[in-house]
Amino acid sequence: RLLAAQAAARAAPLAPEWTVEVMLPALCKRALSLDLKERTGAVHMAAEVLLALCRARHAGSGAALPPELRKAISGVVPAVEKARLYRGRGGEAMRGAVCRMLEVCAAVRMPCGPKAALRSLASLDDSIKHPTEQISLAAVAALRQLSRAYFSEGGGSTGGGSAGGSAEEALAPARMSREGAAVSSLRKAHMMR
């Protein structure tokens, strides 16, 4: 599935109209399939194709995509969470795929409102705490992109502002036990706006 996603990412810029009109919408629909392999493959492939397409044809920006497609792509992660596809068999695979999707959406600066950015942050917070190292590392990579895109000075469509606050507050033991210090300080900085 990962190799197929990489191959599709290389082919996507060769047929951008077909990719935008047919491939990405179909992948977004398949992200909720009953078959685990199909849905994880669809999420991984959608993420890789989106990244390749935006870099090759849209100057690295997801804002240049059609509004219907942006809405479908932005709806994948909330739909996966609503369907509780992180639970049960294959939950780890879906969690890793969703982390990659969030990372790519942030990397291409997909338009994102404050509520959606905070929802993504909460999803990554749960994944960072996951006992599987691969999932935690994928979540950290996604958090890095998300913080640059939506929570940094002059970054993203959620406005500027950096994750401020004192180091003592961010490193308070009680807060660290509930959530990551970085996630907590980002959430605090965003709420202060």
PDB file of C-alpha atoms in Angstrom:
ATOM      1  CA  ARG A   1       0.000   0.000   0.000  1.00  0.00           C
ATOM      2  CA  LEU A   2       2.799   2.411   0.833  1.00  0.00           C
ATOM      3  CA  LEU A   3       4.647   1.614  -2.388  1.00  0.00           C
ATOM      4  CA  ALA A   4       1.434   2.059  -4.363  1.00  0.00           C
ATOM      5  CA  ALA A   5       0.933   5.430  -2.663  1.00  0.00           C
ATOM      6  CA  GLN A   6       4.445   6.509  -3.642  1.00  0.00           C
ATOM      7  CA  ALA A   7       3.910   5.357  -7.230  1.00  0.00           C
ATOM      8  CA  ALA A   8       0.611   7.230  -7.449  1.00  0.00           C
ATOM      9  CA  ALA A   9       2.313  10.320  -6.057  1.00  0.00           C
ATOM     10  CA  ARG A  10       4.842  10.226  -8.893  1.00  0.00           C
ATOM     11  CA  ALA A  11       2.116   9.767 -11.496  1.00  0.00           C
ATOM     12  CA  ALA A  12      -0.292  12.396 -10.135  1.00  0.00           C
ATOM     13  CA  PRO A  13       1.495  15.471 -11.555  1.00  0.00           C
ATOM     14  CA  LEU A  14       1.419  13.873 -15.010  1.00  0.00           C
ATOM     15  CA  ALA A  15      -2.409  13.959 -15.088  1.00  0.00           C
ATOM     16  CA  PRO A  16      -3.386  16.731 -12.655  1.00  0.00           C
ATOM     17  CA  GLU A  17      -6.951  17.203 -13.916  1.00  0.00           C
ATOM     18  CA  TRP A  18      -7.768  13.504 -13.559  1.00  0.00           C
ATOM     19  CA  THR A  19      -6.093  13.414 -10.157  1.00  0.00           C
ATOM     20  CA  VAL A  20      -8.160  16.354  -8.895  1.00  0.00           C
ATOM     21  CA  GLU A  21     -11.465  15.342 -10.470  1.00  0.00           C
ATOM     22  CA  VAL A  22     -11.384  11.552 -10.090  1.00  0.00           C
ATOM     23  CA  MET A  23      -8.556  10.118  -8.003  1.00  0.00           C
ATOM     24  CA  LEU A  24      -8.535  12.262  -4.853  1.00  0.00           C
ATOM     25  CA  PRO A  25     -12.353  12.319  -4.430  1.00  0.00           C
ATOM     26  CA  ALA A  26     -12.446   8.517  -4.829  1.00  0.00           C
ATOM     27  CA  LEU A  27      -9.666   8.087  -2.278  1.00  0.00           C
ATOM     28  CA  CYS A  28     -11.485  10.324   0.201  1.00  0.00           C
ATOM     29  CA  LYS A  29     -14.588   8.140  -0.124  1.00  0.00           C
ATOM     30  CA  ARG A  30     -12.579   4.945   0.301  1.00  0.00           C
ATOM     31  CA  ALA A  31     -11.022   6.234   3.533  1.00  0.00           C
ATOM     32  CA  LEU A  32     -14.150   4.955   5.333  1.00  0.00           C
ATOM     33  CA  SER A  33     -14.257   1.536   3.672  1.00  0.00           C
ATOM     34  CA  LEU A  34     -15.100  -1.528   5.735  1.00  0.00           C
ATOM     35  CA  ASP A  35     -11.910  -3.196   4.461  1.00  0.00           C
ATOM     36  CA  LEU A  36      -8.949  -2.176   6.608  1.00  0.00           C
ATOM     37  CA  LYS A  37      -6.395  -2.493   3.821  1.00  0.00           C
ATOM     38  CA  GLU A  38      -8.494  -0.385   1.483  1.00  0.00           C
ATOM     39  CA  ARG A  39      -9.063   2.431   3.952  1.00  0.00           C
ATOM     40  CA  THR A  40      -5.461   2.666   5.205  1.00  0.00           C
ATOM     41  CA  GLY A  41      -4.203   2.508   1.634  1.00  0.00           C
ATOM     42  CA  ALA A  42      -6.666   5.192   0.578  1.00  0.00           C
ATOM     43  CA  VAL A  43      -5.606   7.577   3.349  1.00  0.00           C
ATOM     44  CA  HIS A  44      -1.893   7.017   2.693  1.00  0.00           C
ATOM     45  CA  MET A  45      -2.352   7.397  -1.058  1.00  0.00           C
ATOM     46  CA  ALA A  46      -4.489  10.523  -0.714  1.00  0.00           C
ATOM     47  CA  ALA A  47      -1.826  12.098   1.488  1.00  0.00           C
ATOM     48  CA  GLU A  48       1.072  11.264  -0.843  1.00  0.00           C
ATOM     49  CA  VAL A  49      -0.813  12.275  -4.001  1.00  0.00           C
ATOM     50  CA  LEU A  50      -1.908  15.543  -2.401  1.00  0.00           C
ATOM     51  CA  LEU A  51       1.657  16.386  -1.431  1.00  0.00           C
ATOM     52  CA  ALA A  52       3.076  15.553  -4.867  1.00  0.00           C
ATOM     53  CA  LEU A  53       0.323  17.372  -6.733  1.00  0.00           C
ATOM     54  CA  CYS A  54       0.566  20.529  -4.656  1.00  0.00           C
ATOM     55  CA  ARG A  55       4.351  20.646  -4.930  1.00  0.00           C
ATOM     56  CA  ALA A  56       4.375  20.053  -8.686  1.00  0.00           C
ATOM     57  CA  ARG A  57       1.371  22.053  -9.859  1.00  0.00           C
ATOM     58  CA  HIS A  58       0.211  24.455  -7.167  1.00  0.00           C
ATOM     59  CA  ALA A  59       3.462  25.930  -5.828  1.00  0.00           C
ATOM     60  CA  GLY A  60       3.167  23.785  -2.704  1.00  0.00           C
ATOM     61  CA  SER A  61      -0.177  25.290  -1.667  1.00  0.00           C
ATOM     62  CA  GLY A  62      -3.357  23.362  -0.996  1.00  0.00           C
ATOM     63  CA  ALA A  63      -5.352  26.589  -1.211  1.00  0.00           C
ATOM     64  CA  ALA A  64      -5.151  26.411  -5.026  1.00  0.00           C
ATOM     65  CA  LEU A  65      -7.215  23.209  -5.120  1.00  0.00           C
ATOM     66  CA  PRO A  66     -10.950  23.337  -5.923  1.00  0.00           C
ATOM     67  CA  PRO A  67     -13.132  24.075  -2.860  1.00  0.00           C
ATOM     68  CA  GLU A  68     -15.051  20.778  -3.098  1.00  0.00           C
ATOM     69  CA  LEU A  69     -11.820  18.807  -3.052  1.00  0.00           C
ATOM     70  CA  ARG A  70     -10.409  20.821  -0.141  1.00  0.00           C
ATOM     71  CA  LYS A  71     -13.612  20.115   1.789  1.00  0.00           C
ATOM     72  CA  ALA A  72     -13.432  16.386   1.025  1.00  0.00           C
ATOM     73  CA  ILE A  73      -9.769  16.157   2.042  1.00  0.00           C
ATOM     74  CA  SER A  74     -10.319  18.174   5.203  1.00  0.00           C
ATOM     75  CA  GLY A  75     -13.236  15.913   6.107  1.00  0.00           C
ATOM     76  CA  VAL A  76     -11.261  12.663   6.001  1.00  0.00           C
ATOM     77  CA  VAL A  77      -9.753  12.846   9.493  1.00  0.00           C
ATOM     78  CA  PRO A  78     -12.955  13.943  11.294  1.00  0.00           C
ATOM     79  CA  ALA A  79     -14.890  11.211   9.457  1.00  0.00           C
ATOM     80  CA  VAL A  80     -12.342   8.565  10.470  1.00  0.00           C
ATOM     81  CA  GLU A  81     -12.533   9.734  14.081  1.00  0.00           C
ATOM     82  CA  LYS A  82     -16.334   9.856  14.040  1.00  0.00           C
ATOM     83  CA  ALA A  83     -16.460   6.286  12.701  1.00  0.00           C
ATOM     84  CA  ARG A  84     -14.017   5.270  15.473  1.00  0.00           C
ATOM     85  CA  LEU A  85     -11.693   3.576  13.035  1.00  0.00           C
ATOM     86  CA  TYR A  86      -8.774   3.879  15.478  1.00  0.00           C
ATOM     87  CA  ARG A  87     -10.304   1.177  17.623  1.00  0.00           C
ATOM     88  CA  GLY A  88     -10.136  -2.554  17.148  1.00  0.00           C
ATOM     89  CA  ARG A  89      -8.187  -4.473  14.603  1.00  0.00           C
ATOM     90  CA  GLY A  90      -6.099  -2.221  12.408  1.00  0.00           C
ATOM     91  CA  GLY A  91      -6.495   0.816  14.604  1.00  0.00           C
ATOM     92  CA  GLU A  92      -2.755   1.389  14.698  1.00  0.00           C
ATOM     93  CA  ALA A  93      -2.515   1.321  10.914  1.00  0.00           C
ATOM     94  CA  MET A  94      -5.322   3.869  10.611  1.00  0.00           C
ATOM     95  CA  ARG A  95      -3.779   6.073  13.276  1.00  0.00           C
ATOM     96  CA  GLY A  96      -0.467   6.138  11.382  1.00  0.00           C
ATOM     97  CA  ALA A  97      -2.208   6.922   8.097  1.00  0.00           C
ATOM     98  CA  VAL A  98      -4.200   9.746   9.672  1.00  0.00           C
ATOM     99  CA  CYS A  99      -1.038  11.236  11.193  1.00  0.00           C
ATOM    100  CA  ARG A 100       0.516  11.268   7.730  1.00  0.00           C
ATOM    101  CA  MET A 101      -2.606  12.907   6.291  1.00  0.00           C
ATOM    102  CA  LEU A 102      -2.502  15.634   8.958  1.00  0.00           C
ATOM    103  CA  GLU A 103       1.204  16.160   8.313  1.00  0.00           C
ATOM    104  CA  VAL A 104       0.668  16.562   4.569  1.00  0.00           C
ATOM    105  CA  CYS A 105      -2.341  18.861   4.964  1.00  0.00           C
ATOM    106  CA  ALA A 106      -0.240  21.109   7.170  1.00  0.00           C
ATOM    107  CA  ALA A 107       2.775  20.875   4.842  1.00  0.00           C
ATOM    108  CA  VAL A 108       0.735  22.135   1.890  1.00  0.00           C
ATOM    109  CA  ARG A 109      -0.932  24.744   4.106  1.00  0.00           C
ATOM    110  CA  MET A 110      -4.425  23.451   3.443  1.00  0.00           C
ATOM    111  CA  PRO A 111      -6.824  26.192   4.590  1.00  0.00           C
ATOM    112  CA  CYS A 112      -7.853  25.394   8.147  1.00  0.00           C
ATOM    113  CA  GLY A 113      -9.944  27.309  10.664  1.00  0.00           C
ATOM    114  CA  PRO A 114      -9.101  27.599  14.357  1.00  0.00           C
ATOM    115  CA  LYS A 115     -11.518  24.863  15.449  1.00  0.00           C
ATOM    116  CA  ALA A 116     -10.223  22.430  12.843  1.00  0.00           C
ATOM    117  CA  ALA A 117      -6.615  23.167  13.816  1.00  0.00           C
ATOM    118  CA  LEU A 118      -7.396  22.504  17.474  1.00  0.00           C
ATOM    119  CA  ARG A 119      -9.251  19.306  16.551  1.00  0.00           C
ATOM    120  CA  SER A 120      -6.179  18.152  14.614  1.00  0.00           C
ATOM    121  CA  LEU A 121      -4.019  19.057  17.578  1.00  0.00           C
ATOM    122  CA  ALA A 122      -6.194  16.947  19.896  1.00  0.00           C
ATOM    123  CA  SER A 123      -6.004  14.008  17.494  1.00  0.00           C
ATOM    124  CA  LEU A 124      -2.217  14.249  17.386  1.00  0.00           C
ATOM    125  CA  ASP A 125      -2.070  14.553  21.164  1.00  0.00           C
ATOM    126  CA  ASP A 126      -3.749  11.153  21.464  1.00  0.00           C
ATOM    127  CA  SER A 127      -1.387   9.654  18.896  1.00  0.00           C
ATOM    128  CA  ILE A 128       1.756  11.027  20.547  1.00  0.00           C
ATOM    129  CA  LYS A 129       0.884   9.087  23.701  1.00  0.00           C
ATOM    130  CA  HIS A 130       0.432   5.847  21.739  1.00  0.00           C
ATOM    131  CA  PRO A 131       2.660   3.009  23.012  1.00  0.00           C
ATOM    132  CA  THR A 132       3.827   2.076  19.498  1.00  0.00           C
ATOM    133  CA  GLU A 133       6.933   4.077  18.635  1.00  0.00           C
ATOM    134  CA  GLN A 134       6.105   4.274  14.917  1.00  0.00           C
ATOM    135  CA  ILE A 135       2.748   5.929  15.670  1.00  0.00           C
ATOM    136  CA  SER A 136       4.342   8.348  18.128  1.00  0.00           C
ATOM    137  CA  LEU A 137       7.005   9.345  15.609  1.00  0.00           C
ATOM    138  CA  ALA A 138       4.393   9.886  12.890  1.00  0.00           C
ATOM    139  CA  ALA A 139       2.412  12.059  15.305  1.00  0.00           C
ATOM    140  CA  VAL A 140       5.505  14.091  16.205  1.00  0.00           C
ATOM    141  CA  ALA A 141       6.239  14.708  12.509  1.00  0.00           C
ATOM    142  CA  ALA A 142       2.639  15.798  11.981  1.00  0.00           C
ATOM    143  CA  LEU A 143       2.743  18.018  15.069  1.00  0.00           C
ATOM    144  CA  ARG A 144       5.885  19.697  13.749  1.00  0.00           C
ATOM    145  CA  GLN A 145       4.160  20.554  10.452  1.00  0.00           C
ATOM    146  CA  LEU A 146       0.903  21.530  12.140  1.00  0.00           C
ATOM    147  CA  SER A 147       2.645  23.914  14.521  1.00  0.00           C
ATOM    148  CA  ARG A 148       4.581  25.548  11.675  1.00  0.00           C
ATOM    149  CA  ALA A 149       1.516  25.898   9.481  1.00  0.00           C
ATOM    150  CA  TYR A 150      -1.193  26.985  11.899  1.00  0.00           C
ATOM    151  CA  PHE A 151       0.333  27.992  15.232  1.00  0.00           C
ATOM    152  CA  SER A 152       3.517  29.865  14.396  1.00  0.00           C
ATOM    153  CA  GLU A 153       4.274  33.533  13.917  1.00  0.00           C
ATOM    154  CA  GLY A 154       2.574  34.578  10.678  1.00  0.00           C
ATOM    155  CA  GLY A 155       1.716  31.004   9.787  1.00  0.00           C
ATOM    156  CA  GLY A 156      -1.458  29.545   8.380  1.00  0.00           C
ATOM    157  CA  SER A 157      -4.979  30.768   8.046  1.00  0.00           C
ATOM    158  CA  THR A 158      -5.641  30.715  11.769  1.00  0.00           C
ATOM    159  CA  GLY A 159      -3.662  33.895  12.258  1.00  0.00           C
ATOM    160  CA  GLY A 160      -0.310  34.709  13.748  1.00  0.00           C
ATOM    161  CA  GLY A 161       0.999  34.403  17.220  1.00  0.00           C
ATOM    162  CA  SER A 162       3.501  32.051  18.658  1.00  0.00           C
ATOM    163  CA  ALA A 163       3.132  29.468  21.332  1.00  0.00           C
ATOM    164  CA  GLY A 164       4.142  31.617  24.260  1.00  0.00           C
ATOM    165  CA  GLY A 165       3.937  31.085  27.973  1.00  0.00           C
ATOM    166  CA  SER A 166       6.604  30.533  30.542  1.00  0.00           C
ATOM    167  CA  ALA A 167       8.736  27.429  30.551  1.00  0.00           C
ATOM    168  CA  GLU A 168       7.668  26.677  34.130  1.00  0.00           C
ATOM    169  CA  GLU A 169       3.995  26.564  33.091  1.00  0.00           C
ATOM    170  CA  ALA A 170       4.676  24.360  30.079  1.00  0.00           C
ATOM    171  CA  LEU A 171       6.764  21.922  32.085  1.00  0.00           C
ATOM    172  CA  ALA A 172       4.467  21.626  35.106  1.00  0.00           C
ATOM    173  CA  PRO A 173       4.382  17.917  36.037  1.00  0.00           C
ATOM    174  CA  ALA A 174       0.599  17.750  36.313  1.00  0.00           C
ATOM    175  CA  ARG A 175       0.152  19.209  32.839  1.00  0.00           C
ATOM    176  CA  MET A 176       2.831  16.968  31.335  1.00  0.00           C
ATOM    177  CA  SER A 177       1.118  13.894  32.711  1.00  0.00           C
ATOM    178  CA  ARG A 178      -2.165  14.854  31.028  1.00  0.00           C
ATOM    179  CA  GLU A 179      -0.781  16.008  27.698  1.00  0.00           C
ATOM    180  CA  GLY A 180       2.494  16.778  25.998  1.00  0.00           C
ATOM    181  CA  ALA A 181       4.109  20.052  27.012  1.00  0.00           C
ATOM    182  CA  ALA A 182       4.333  21.213  23.410  1.00  0.00           C
ATOM    183  CA  VAL A 183       0.695  20.431  22.697  1.00  0.00           C
ATOM    184  CA  SER A 184      -0.379  22.126  25.905  1.00  0.00           C
ATOM    185  CA  SER A 185       1.530  25.319  25.159  1.00  0.00           C
ATOM    186  CA  LEU A 186       0.190  25.441  21.595  1.00  0.00           C
ATOM    187  CA  ARG A 187      -3.358  25.019  22.822  1.00  0.00           C
ATOM    188  CA  LYS A 188      -2.846  27.719  25.473  1.00  0.00           C
ATOM    189  CA  ALA A 189      -1.367  30.185  22.988  1.00  0.00           C
ATOM    190  CA  HIS A 190      -4.206  29.590  20.550  1.00  0.00           C
ATOM    191  CA  MET A 191      -6.873  30.065  23.221  1.00  0.00           C
ATOM    192  CA  MET A 192      -5.348  33.394  24.303  1.00  0.00           C
ATOM    193  CA  ARG A 193      -6.111  34.915  20.870  1.00  0.00           C
TER     194      ARG A 193
END
